[in-house]
Short mmCIF file of C-alpha atoms and ligand atoms in Angstrom, two decimals:
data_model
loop_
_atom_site.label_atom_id
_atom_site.label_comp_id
_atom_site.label_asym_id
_atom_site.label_seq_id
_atom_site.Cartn_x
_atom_site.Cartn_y
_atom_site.Cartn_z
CA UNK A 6 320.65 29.63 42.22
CA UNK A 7 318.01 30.59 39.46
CA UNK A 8 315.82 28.49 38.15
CA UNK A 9 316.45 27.97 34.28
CA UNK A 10 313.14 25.32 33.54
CA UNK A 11 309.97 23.87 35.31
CA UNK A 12 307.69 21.72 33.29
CA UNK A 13 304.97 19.64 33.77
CA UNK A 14 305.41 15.43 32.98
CA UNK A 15 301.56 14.51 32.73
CA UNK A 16 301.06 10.69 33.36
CA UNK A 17 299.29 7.39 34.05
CA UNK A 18 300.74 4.37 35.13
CA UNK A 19 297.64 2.96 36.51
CA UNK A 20 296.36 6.38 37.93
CA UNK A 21 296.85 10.16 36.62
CA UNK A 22 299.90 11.67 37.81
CA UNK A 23 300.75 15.29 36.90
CA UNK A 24 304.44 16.40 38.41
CA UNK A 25 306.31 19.33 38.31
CA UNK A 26 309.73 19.37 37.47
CA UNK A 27 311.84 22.30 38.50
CA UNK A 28 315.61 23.01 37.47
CA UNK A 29 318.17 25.05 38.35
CA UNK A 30 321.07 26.68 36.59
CA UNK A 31 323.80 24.41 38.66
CA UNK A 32 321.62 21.30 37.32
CA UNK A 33 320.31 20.38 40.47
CA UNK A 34 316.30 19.52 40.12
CA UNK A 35 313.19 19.19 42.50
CA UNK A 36 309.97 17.42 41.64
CA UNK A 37 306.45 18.69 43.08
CA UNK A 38 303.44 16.56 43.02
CA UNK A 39 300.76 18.42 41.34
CA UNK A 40 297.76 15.85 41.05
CA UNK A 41 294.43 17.44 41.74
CA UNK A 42 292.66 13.87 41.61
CA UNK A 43 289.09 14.05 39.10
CA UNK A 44 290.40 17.54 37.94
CA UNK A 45 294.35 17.21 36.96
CA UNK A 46 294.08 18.64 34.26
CA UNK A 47 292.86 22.18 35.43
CA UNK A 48 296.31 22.56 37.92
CA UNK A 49 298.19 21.74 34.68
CA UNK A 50 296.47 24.85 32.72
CA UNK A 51 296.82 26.55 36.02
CA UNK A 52 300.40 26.02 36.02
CA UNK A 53 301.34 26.35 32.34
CA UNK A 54 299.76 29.18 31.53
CA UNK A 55 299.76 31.54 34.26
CA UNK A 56 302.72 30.62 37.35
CA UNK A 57 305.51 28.52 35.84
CA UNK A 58 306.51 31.95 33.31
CA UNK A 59 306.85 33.98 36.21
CA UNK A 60 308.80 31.06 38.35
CA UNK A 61 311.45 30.94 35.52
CA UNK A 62 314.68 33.45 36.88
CA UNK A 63 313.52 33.73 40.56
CA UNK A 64 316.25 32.47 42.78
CA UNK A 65 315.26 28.10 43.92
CA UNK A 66 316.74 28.94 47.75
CA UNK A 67 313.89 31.80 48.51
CA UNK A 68 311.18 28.97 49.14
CA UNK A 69 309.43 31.60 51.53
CA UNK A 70 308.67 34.47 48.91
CA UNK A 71 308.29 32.56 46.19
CA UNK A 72 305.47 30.80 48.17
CA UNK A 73 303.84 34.37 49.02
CA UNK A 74 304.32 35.71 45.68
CA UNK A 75 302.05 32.92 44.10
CA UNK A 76 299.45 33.38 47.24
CA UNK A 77 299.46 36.88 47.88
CA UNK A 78 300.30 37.92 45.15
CA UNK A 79 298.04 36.39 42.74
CA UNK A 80 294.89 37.97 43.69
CA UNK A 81 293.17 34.86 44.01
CA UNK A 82 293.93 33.24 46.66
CA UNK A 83 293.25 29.25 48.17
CA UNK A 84 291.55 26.79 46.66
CA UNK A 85 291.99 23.70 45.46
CA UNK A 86 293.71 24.44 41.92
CA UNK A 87 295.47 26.99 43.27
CA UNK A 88 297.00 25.77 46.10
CA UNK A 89 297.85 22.00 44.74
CA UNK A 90 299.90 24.50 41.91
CA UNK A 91 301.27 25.98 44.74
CA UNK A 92 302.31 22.90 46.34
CA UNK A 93 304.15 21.72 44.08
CA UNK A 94 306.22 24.18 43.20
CA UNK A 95 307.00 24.50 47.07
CA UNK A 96 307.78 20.98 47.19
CA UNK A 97 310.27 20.71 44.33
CA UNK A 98 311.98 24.09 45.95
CA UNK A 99 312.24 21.74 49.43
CA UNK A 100 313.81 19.09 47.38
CA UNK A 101 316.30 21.60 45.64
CA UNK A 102 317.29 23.09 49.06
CA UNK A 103 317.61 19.45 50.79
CA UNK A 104 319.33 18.21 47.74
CA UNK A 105 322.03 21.60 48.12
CA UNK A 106 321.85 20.68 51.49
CA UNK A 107 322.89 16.99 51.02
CA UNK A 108 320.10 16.25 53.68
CA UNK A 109 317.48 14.19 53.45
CA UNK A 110 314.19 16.43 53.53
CA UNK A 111 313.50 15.13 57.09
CA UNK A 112 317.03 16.59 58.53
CA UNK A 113 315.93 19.92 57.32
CA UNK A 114 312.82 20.45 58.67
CA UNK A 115 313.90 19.70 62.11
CA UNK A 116 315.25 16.01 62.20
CA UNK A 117 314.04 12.87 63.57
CA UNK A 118 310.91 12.84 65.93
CA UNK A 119 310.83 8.84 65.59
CA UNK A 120 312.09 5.94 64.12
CA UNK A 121 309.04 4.62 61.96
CA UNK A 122 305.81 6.43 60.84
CA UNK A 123 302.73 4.03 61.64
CA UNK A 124 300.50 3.66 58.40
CA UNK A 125 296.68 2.67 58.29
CA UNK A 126 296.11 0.24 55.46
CA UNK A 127 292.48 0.14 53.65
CA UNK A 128 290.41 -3.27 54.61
CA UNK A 129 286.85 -3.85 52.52
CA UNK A 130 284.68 -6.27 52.20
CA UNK A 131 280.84 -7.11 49.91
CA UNK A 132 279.98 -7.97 53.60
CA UNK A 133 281.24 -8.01 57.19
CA UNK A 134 283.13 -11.10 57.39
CA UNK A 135 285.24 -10.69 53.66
CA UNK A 136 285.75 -6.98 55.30
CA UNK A 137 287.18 -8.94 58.32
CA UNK A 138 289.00 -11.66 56.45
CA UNK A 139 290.61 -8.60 54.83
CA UNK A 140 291.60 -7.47 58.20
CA UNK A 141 293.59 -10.34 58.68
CA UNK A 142 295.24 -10.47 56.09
CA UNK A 143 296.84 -7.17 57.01
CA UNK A 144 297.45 -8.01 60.42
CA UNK A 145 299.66 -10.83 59.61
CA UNK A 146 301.73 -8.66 57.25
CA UNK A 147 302.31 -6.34 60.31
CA UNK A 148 299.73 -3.50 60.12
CA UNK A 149 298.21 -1.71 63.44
CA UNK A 150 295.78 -0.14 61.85
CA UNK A 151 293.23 -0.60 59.69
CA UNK A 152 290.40 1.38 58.05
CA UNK A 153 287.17 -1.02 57.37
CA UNK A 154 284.69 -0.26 54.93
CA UNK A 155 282.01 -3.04 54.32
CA UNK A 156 278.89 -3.11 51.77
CA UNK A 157 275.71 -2.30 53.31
CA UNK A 158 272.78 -4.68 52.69
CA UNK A 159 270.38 -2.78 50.49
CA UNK A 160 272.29 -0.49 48.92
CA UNK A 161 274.14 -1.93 45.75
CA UNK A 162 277.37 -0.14 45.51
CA UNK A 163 279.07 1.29 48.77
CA UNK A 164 282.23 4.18 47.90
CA UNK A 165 285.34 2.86 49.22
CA UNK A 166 284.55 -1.19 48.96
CA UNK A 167 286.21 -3.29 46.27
CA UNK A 168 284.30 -4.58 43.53
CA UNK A 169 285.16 -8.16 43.90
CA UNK A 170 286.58 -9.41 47.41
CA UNK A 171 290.04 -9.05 48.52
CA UNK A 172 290.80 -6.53 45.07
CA UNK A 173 291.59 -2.73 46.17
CA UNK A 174 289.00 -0.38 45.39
CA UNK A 175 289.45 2.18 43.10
CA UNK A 176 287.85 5.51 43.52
CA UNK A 177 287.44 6.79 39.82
CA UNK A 178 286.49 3.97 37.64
CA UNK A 179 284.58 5.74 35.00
CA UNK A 180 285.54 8.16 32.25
CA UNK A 181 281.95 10.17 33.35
CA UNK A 182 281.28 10.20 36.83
CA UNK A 183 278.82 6.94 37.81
CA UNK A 184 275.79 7.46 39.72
CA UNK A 185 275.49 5.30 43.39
CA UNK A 186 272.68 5.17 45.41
CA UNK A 187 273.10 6.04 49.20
CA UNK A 188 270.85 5.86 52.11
CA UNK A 189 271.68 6.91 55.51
CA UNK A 190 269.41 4.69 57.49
CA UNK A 191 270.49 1.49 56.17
CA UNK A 192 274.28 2.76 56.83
CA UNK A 193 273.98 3.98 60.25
CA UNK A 194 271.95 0.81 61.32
CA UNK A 195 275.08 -1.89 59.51
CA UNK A 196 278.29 0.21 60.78
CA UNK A 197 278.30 -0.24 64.58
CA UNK A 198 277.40 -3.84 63.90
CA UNK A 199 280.67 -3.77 61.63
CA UNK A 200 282.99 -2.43 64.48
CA UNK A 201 281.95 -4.55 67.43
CA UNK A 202 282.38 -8.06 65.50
CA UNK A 203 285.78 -6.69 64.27
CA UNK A 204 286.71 -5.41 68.33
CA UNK A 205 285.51 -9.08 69.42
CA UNK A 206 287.76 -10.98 66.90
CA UNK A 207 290.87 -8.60 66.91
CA UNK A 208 291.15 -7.48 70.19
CA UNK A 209 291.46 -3.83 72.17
CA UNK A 210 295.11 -3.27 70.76
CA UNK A 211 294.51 -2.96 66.79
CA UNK A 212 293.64 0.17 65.81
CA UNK A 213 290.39 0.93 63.68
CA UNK A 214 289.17 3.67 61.43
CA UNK A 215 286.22 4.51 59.48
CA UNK A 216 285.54 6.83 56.30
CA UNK A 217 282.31 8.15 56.16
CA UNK A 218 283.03 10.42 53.07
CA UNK A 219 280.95 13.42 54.46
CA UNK A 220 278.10 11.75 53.98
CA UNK A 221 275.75 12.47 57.40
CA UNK A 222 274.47 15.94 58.65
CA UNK A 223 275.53 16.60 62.20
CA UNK A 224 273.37 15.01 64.11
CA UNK A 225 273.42 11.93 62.43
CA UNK A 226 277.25 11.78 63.16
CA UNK A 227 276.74 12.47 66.07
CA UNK A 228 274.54 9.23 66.49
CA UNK A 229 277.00 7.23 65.03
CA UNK A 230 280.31 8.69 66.89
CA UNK A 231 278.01 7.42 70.04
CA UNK A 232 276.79 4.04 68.82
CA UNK A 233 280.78 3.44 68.27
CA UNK A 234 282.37 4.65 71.40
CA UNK A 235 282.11 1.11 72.75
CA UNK A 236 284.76 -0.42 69.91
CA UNK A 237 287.23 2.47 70.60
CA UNK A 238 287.91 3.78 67.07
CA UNK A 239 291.33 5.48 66.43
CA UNK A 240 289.28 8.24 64.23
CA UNK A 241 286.46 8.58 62.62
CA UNK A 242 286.31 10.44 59.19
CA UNK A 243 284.94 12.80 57.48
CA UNK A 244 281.62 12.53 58.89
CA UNK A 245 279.78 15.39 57.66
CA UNK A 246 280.99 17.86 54.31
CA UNK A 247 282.98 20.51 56.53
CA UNK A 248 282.23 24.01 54.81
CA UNK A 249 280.30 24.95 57.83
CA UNK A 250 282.90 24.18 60.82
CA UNK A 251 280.60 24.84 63.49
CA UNK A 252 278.39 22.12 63.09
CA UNK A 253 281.22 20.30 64.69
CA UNK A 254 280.27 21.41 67.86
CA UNK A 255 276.87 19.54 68.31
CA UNK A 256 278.80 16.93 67.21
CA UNK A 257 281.39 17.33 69.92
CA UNK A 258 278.62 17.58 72.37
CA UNK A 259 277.73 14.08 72.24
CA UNK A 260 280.34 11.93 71.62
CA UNK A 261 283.88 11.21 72.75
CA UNK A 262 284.94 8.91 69.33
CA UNK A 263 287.86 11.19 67.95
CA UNK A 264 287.34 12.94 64.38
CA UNK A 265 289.45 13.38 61.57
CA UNK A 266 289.03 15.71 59.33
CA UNK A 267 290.42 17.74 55.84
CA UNK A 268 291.54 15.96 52.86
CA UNK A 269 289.80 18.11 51.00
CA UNK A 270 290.83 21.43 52.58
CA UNK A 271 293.52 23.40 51.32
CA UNK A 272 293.75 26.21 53.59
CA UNK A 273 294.77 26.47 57.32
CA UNK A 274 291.77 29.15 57.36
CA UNK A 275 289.58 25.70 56.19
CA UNK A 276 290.51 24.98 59.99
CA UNK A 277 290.33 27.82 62.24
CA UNK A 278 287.36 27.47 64.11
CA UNK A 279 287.78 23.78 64.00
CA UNK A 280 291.22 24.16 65.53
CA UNK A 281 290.60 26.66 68.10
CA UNK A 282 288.11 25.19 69.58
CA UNK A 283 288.84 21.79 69.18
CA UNK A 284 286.47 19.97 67.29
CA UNK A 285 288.33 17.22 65.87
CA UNK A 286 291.33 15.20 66.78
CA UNK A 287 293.57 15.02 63.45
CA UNK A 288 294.24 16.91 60.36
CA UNK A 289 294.59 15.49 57.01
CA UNK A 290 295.17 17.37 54.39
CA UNK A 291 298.51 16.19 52.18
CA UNK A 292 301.15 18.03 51.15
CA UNK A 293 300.25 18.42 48.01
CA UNK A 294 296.98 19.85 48.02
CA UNK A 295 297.27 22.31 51.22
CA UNK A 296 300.12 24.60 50.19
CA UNK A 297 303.32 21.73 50.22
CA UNK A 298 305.46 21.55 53.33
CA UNK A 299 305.44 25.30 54.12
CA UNK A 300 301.67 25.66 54.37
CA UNK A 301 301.00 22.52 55.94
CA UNK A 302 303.79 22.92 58.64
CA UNK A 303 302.15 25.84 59.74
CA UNK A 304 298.79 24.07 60.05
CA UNK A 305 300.35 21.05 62.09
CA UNK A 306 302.27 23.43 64.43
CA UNK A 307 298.38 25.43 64.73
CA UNK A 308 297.09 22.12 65.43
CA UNK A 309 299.24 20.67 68.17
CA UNK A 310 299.01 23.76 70.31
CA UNK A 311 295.74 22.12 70.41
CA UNK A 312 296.24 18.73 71.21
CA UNK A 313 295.77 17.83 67.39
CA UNK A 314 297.82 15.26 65.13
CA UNK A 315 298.14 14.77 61.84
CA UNK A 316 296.84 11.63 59.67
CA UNK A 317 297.58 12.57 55.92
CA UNK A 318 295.38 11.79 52.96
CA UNK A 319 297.57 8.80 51.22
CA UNK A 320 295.45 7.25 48.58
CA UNK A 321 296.86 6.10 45.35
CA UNK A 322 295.49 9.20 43.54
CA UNK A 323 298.47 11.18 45.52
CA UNK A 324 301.79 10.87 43.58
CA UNK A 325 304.37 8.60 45.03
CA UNK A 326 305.98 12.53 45.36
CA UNK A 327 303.39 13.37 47.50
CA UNK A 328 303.82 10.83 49.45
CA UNK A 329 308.00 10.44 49.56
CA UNK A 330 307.36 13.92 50.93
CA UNK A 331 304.88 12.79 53.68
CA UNK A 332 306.92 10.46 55.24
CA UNK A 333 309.87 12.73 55.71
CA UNK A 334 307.18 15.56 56.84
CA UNK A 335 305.93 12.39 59.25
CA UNK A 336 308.93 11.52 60.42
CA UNK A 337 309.64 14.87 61.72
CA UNK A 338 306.58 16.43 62.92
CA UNK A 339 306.15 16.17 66.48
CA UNK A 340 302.29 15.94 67.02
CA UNK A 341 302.34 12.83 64.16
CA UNK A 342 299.29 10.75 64.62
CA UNK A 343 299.40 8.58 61.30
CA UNK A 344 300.01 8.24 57.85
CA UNK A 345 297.24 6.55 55.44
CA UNK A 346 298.72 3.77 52.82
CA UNK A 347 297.47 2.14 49.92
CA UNK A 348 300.22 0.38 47.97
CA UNK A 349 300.38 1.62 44.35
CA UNK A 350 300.28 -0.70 41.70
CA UNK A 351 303.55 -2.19 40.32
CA UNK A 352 303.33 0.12 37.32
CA UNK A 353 303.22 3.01 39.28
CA UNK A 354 306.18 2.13 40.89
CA UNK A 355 308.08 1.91 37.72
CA UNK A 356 307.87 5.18 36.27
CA UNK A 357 308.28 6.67 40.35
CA UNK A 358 311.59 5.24 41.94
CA UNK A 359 311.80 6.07 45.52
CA UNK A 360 313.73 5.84 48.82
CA UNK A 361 311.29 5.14 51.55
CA UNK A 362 310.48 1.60 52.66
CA UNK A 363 307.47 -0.07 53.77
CA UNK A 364 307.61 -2.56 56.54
CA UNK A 365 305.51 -4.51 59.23
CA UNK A 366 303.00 -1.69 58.36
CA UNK A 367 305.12 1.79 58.78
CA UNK A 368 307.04 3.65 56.85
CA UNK A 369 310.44 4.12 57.03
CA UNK A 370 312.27 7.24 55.60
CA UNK A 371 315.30 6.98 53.20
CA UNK A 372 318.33 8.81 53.46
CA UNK A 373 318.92 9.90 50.40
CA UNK A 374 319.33 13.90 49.81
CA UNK A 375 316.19 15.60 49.10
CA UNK A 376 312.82 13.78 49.15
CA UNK A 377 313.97 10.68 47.50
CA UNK A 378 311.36 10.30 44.67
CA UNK A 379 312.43 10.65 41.31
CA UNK A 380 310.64 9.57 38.13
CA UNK A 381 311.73 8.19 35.01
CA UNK A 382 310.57 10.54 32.07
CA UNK A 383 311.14 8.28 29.11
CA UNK A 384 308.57 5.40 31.26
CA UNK A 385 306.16 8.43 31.80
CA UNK A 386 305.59 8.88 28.46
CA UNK A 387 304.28 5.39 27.63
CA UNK A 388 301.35 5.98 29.81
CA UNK A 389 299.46 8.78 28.43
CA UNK A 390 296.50 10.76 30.62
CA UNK A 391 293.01 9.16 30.90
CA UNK A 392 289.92 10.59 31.48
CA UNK A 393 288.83 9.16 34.89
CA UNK A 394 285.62 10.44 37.27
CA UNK A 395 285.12 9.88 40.63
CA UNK A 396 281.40 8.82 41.41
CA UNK A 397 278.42 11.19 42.72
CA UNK A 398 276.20 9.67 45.09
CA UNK A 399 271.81 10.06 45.28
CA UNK A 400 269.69 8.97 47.76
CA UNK A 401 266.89 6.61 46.83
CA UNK A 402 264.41 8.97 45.79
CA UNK A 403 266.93 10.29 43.59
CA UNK A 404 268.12 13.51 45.19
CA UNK A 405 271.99 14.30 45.00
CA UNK A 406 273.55 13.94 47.94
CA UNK A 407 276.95 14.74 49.67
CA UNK A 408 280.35 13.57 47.59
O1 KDG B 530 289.84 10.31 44.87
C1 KDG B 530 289.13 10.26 46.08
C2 KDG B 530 289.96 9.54 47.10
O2 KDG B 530 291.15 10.19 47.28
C3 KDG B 530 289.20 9.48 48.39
O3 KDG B 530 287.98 8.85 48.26
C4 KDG B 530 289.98 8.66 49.35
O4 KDG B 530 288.49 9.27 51.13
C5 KDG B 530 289.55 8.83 50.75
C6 KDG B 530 290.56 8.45 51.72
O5 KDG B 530 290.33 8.67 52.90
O6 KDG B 530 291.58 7.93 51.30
MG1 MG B 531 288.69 9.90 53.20
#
């Protein structure tokens, strides 16, 4: 089964999209999603120029040395450009072999571990109570869980809140990357406040998360992790940049709130010591950024000898590919924790057709062979690439400070 063409279809129906396509010589195709989100267009050089001439005439079924041969064998290995290329030539292959298969994706990893994959929707608000209102809103369509992020009084733009009130936020609004201003104190002394209104109104049952986009140094996570134990949070995120895993551990030490960690990794080595010793509660890294569905099995299977679940990255800067992928990879993996969801604009759902439903706040698989997302070439092509940046972040007196 050799593969006779894999190209690249570069888009932007509301967000840039770069997917791979691969075909074989029976006809039969696979798409990958390879969107590095703020630098797509570096996994598309990546890609053109030095894997997909040396994927042409290998054989689609050997997903296993094909994977190794662009790892190991390309002298440089991991890394974020690397291993989103990677990815999605690994998850086209899975497609191709499900699709040979006649199997949905999910019947050949393993089959089904449950019914419906819970999904965590994205609540913000200027302030707490349009944060809350937000809340319920999603509650009545079904959700049982919710991630809040609210403004924080003194500090004019917060990361991951809406411009305007009951709008979704979107993470890179600017063809250069805009500057915010960030200041730990003011943060850490607004969030618990945040989370024990929102336990008081919505009860012990509803689940609650909280992003805190790597922004404190160990000890001040620690603090907070503490100063939230009392409003139960299902996870709390990215609390400090990760390079230097064992700073979880003084974290650890002091509070019982669970952590969630590694959209940004790429590696199951980004995890070891973090694993291992378990420092954090759930991995996160998608599909299409840590290696596809043959890398990332093999950190979820690392993980729950640990006691450790997954909760994939799902923003809208993943393709719907990615994320067709996730909920087959979700609906089989046995230590699934959750599945993050922010619904794509209508646009984006135009140019990517796809199988999986979304109801009363979970996903629900599709059954059609492979991973069920397809896209529709001619519609790609009306929406060419935009430049778009994500933001940096300084403190008040100026100094840059964490992503
Ligand atoms: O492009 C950046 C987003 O993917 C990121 O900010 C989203 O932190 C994020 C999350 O948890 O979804
Ligand atoms: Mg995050």
């Amino acid at each position: 089964m050799k593969i006779t063409e894999a190209y690249l279809i570069v888009t932007s129906p509301g967000r840039n999209f770069v997917t791979l396509k691969v075909v074989t010589e029976s006809g039969v195709y696979g798409l990958g999603d390879a969107t590095l989100n703020g630098r797509e267009l570096s996994v598309v050089a990546y890609l053109e120029e030095h894997v997909l001439p040396a994927l042409i005439g290998r054989d689609a079924r050997q997903i296993e040395d094909i994977w190794h041969f662009f790892y190991r064998g390309a002298y440089w290995r991991r890394g974020p450009v690397t291993m989103a290329a990677i990815s999605a030539i690994d998850v086209a292959l899975w497609d191709i072999k499900a699709k040979m298969a006649n199997m949905p994706l999910y019947q050949l990893l393993g089959g089904r571990s449950r019914d419906r994959v819970m999904a965590y929707a994205h609540c913000t608000g200027s302030d707490i109570e349009s944060c809350l209102q937000e809340v319920e809103k999603h509650v009545e369509q079904g959700y049982r869980a919710v991630r809040l992020q609210a403004g924080v009084p003194g500090i004019p733009t917060t990361y991951g809140v809406a411009k305007n009130d009951g709008e979704r936020y979107e993470p890179a609004d600017s063809e250069l990357p805009a500057e915010h201003v960030w200041s730990t104190e003011k943060y850490l002394n607004h969030v618990p406040e945040l989370f024990r209104v929102a336990r008081e109104r919505f009860g012990p049952d509803l689940h609650l998360l909280h992003d805190v986009h790597h922004r404190l140094t160990p000890i001040e996570a620690a603090r907070l992790g503490k100063a939230l134990e009392p409003y139960h949070l299902f996870w709390l995120e990215d609390c400090v940049a990760a390079e230097n895993q064992d700073s979880f551990r003084l974290i650890r030490q002091h509070t019982t709130t669970p952590l969630a960690v590694g959209e940004v990794f790429n590696s199951i080595h980004d995890y070891r010591t973090l694993i291992e010793q378990q420092l954090i509660d759930y991995v996160r890294t998608p599909i299409s950024h840590g290696g596809g569905i043959t890398h990332v099995r093999r950190i979820a299977d690392f993980a729950a000898l640990y006691h450790i679940r997954t909760g994939f990255h799902g923003p809208t800067d993943l393709s719907p590919v990615c994320l067709g992928a996730a909920v087959h990879f979700d609906t089989w993996v046995p230590n699934f924790g959750i599945q993050e969801h922010m619904p794509y604009e209508a646009l984006t759902d135009e140019v990517f057709s796809h199988d999986y439903r979304f109801e009363n706040g979970h996903f629900i698989v599709g059954e059609k062979p492979g991973h069920g997302v397809d896209i529709d070439e001619e519609k790609a092509r009306l929406y060419p690439y935009r430049p778009a940046s994500l933001p940096v972040n300084r403190l008040e007196d100026g100094t840059l400070w964490h992503w």
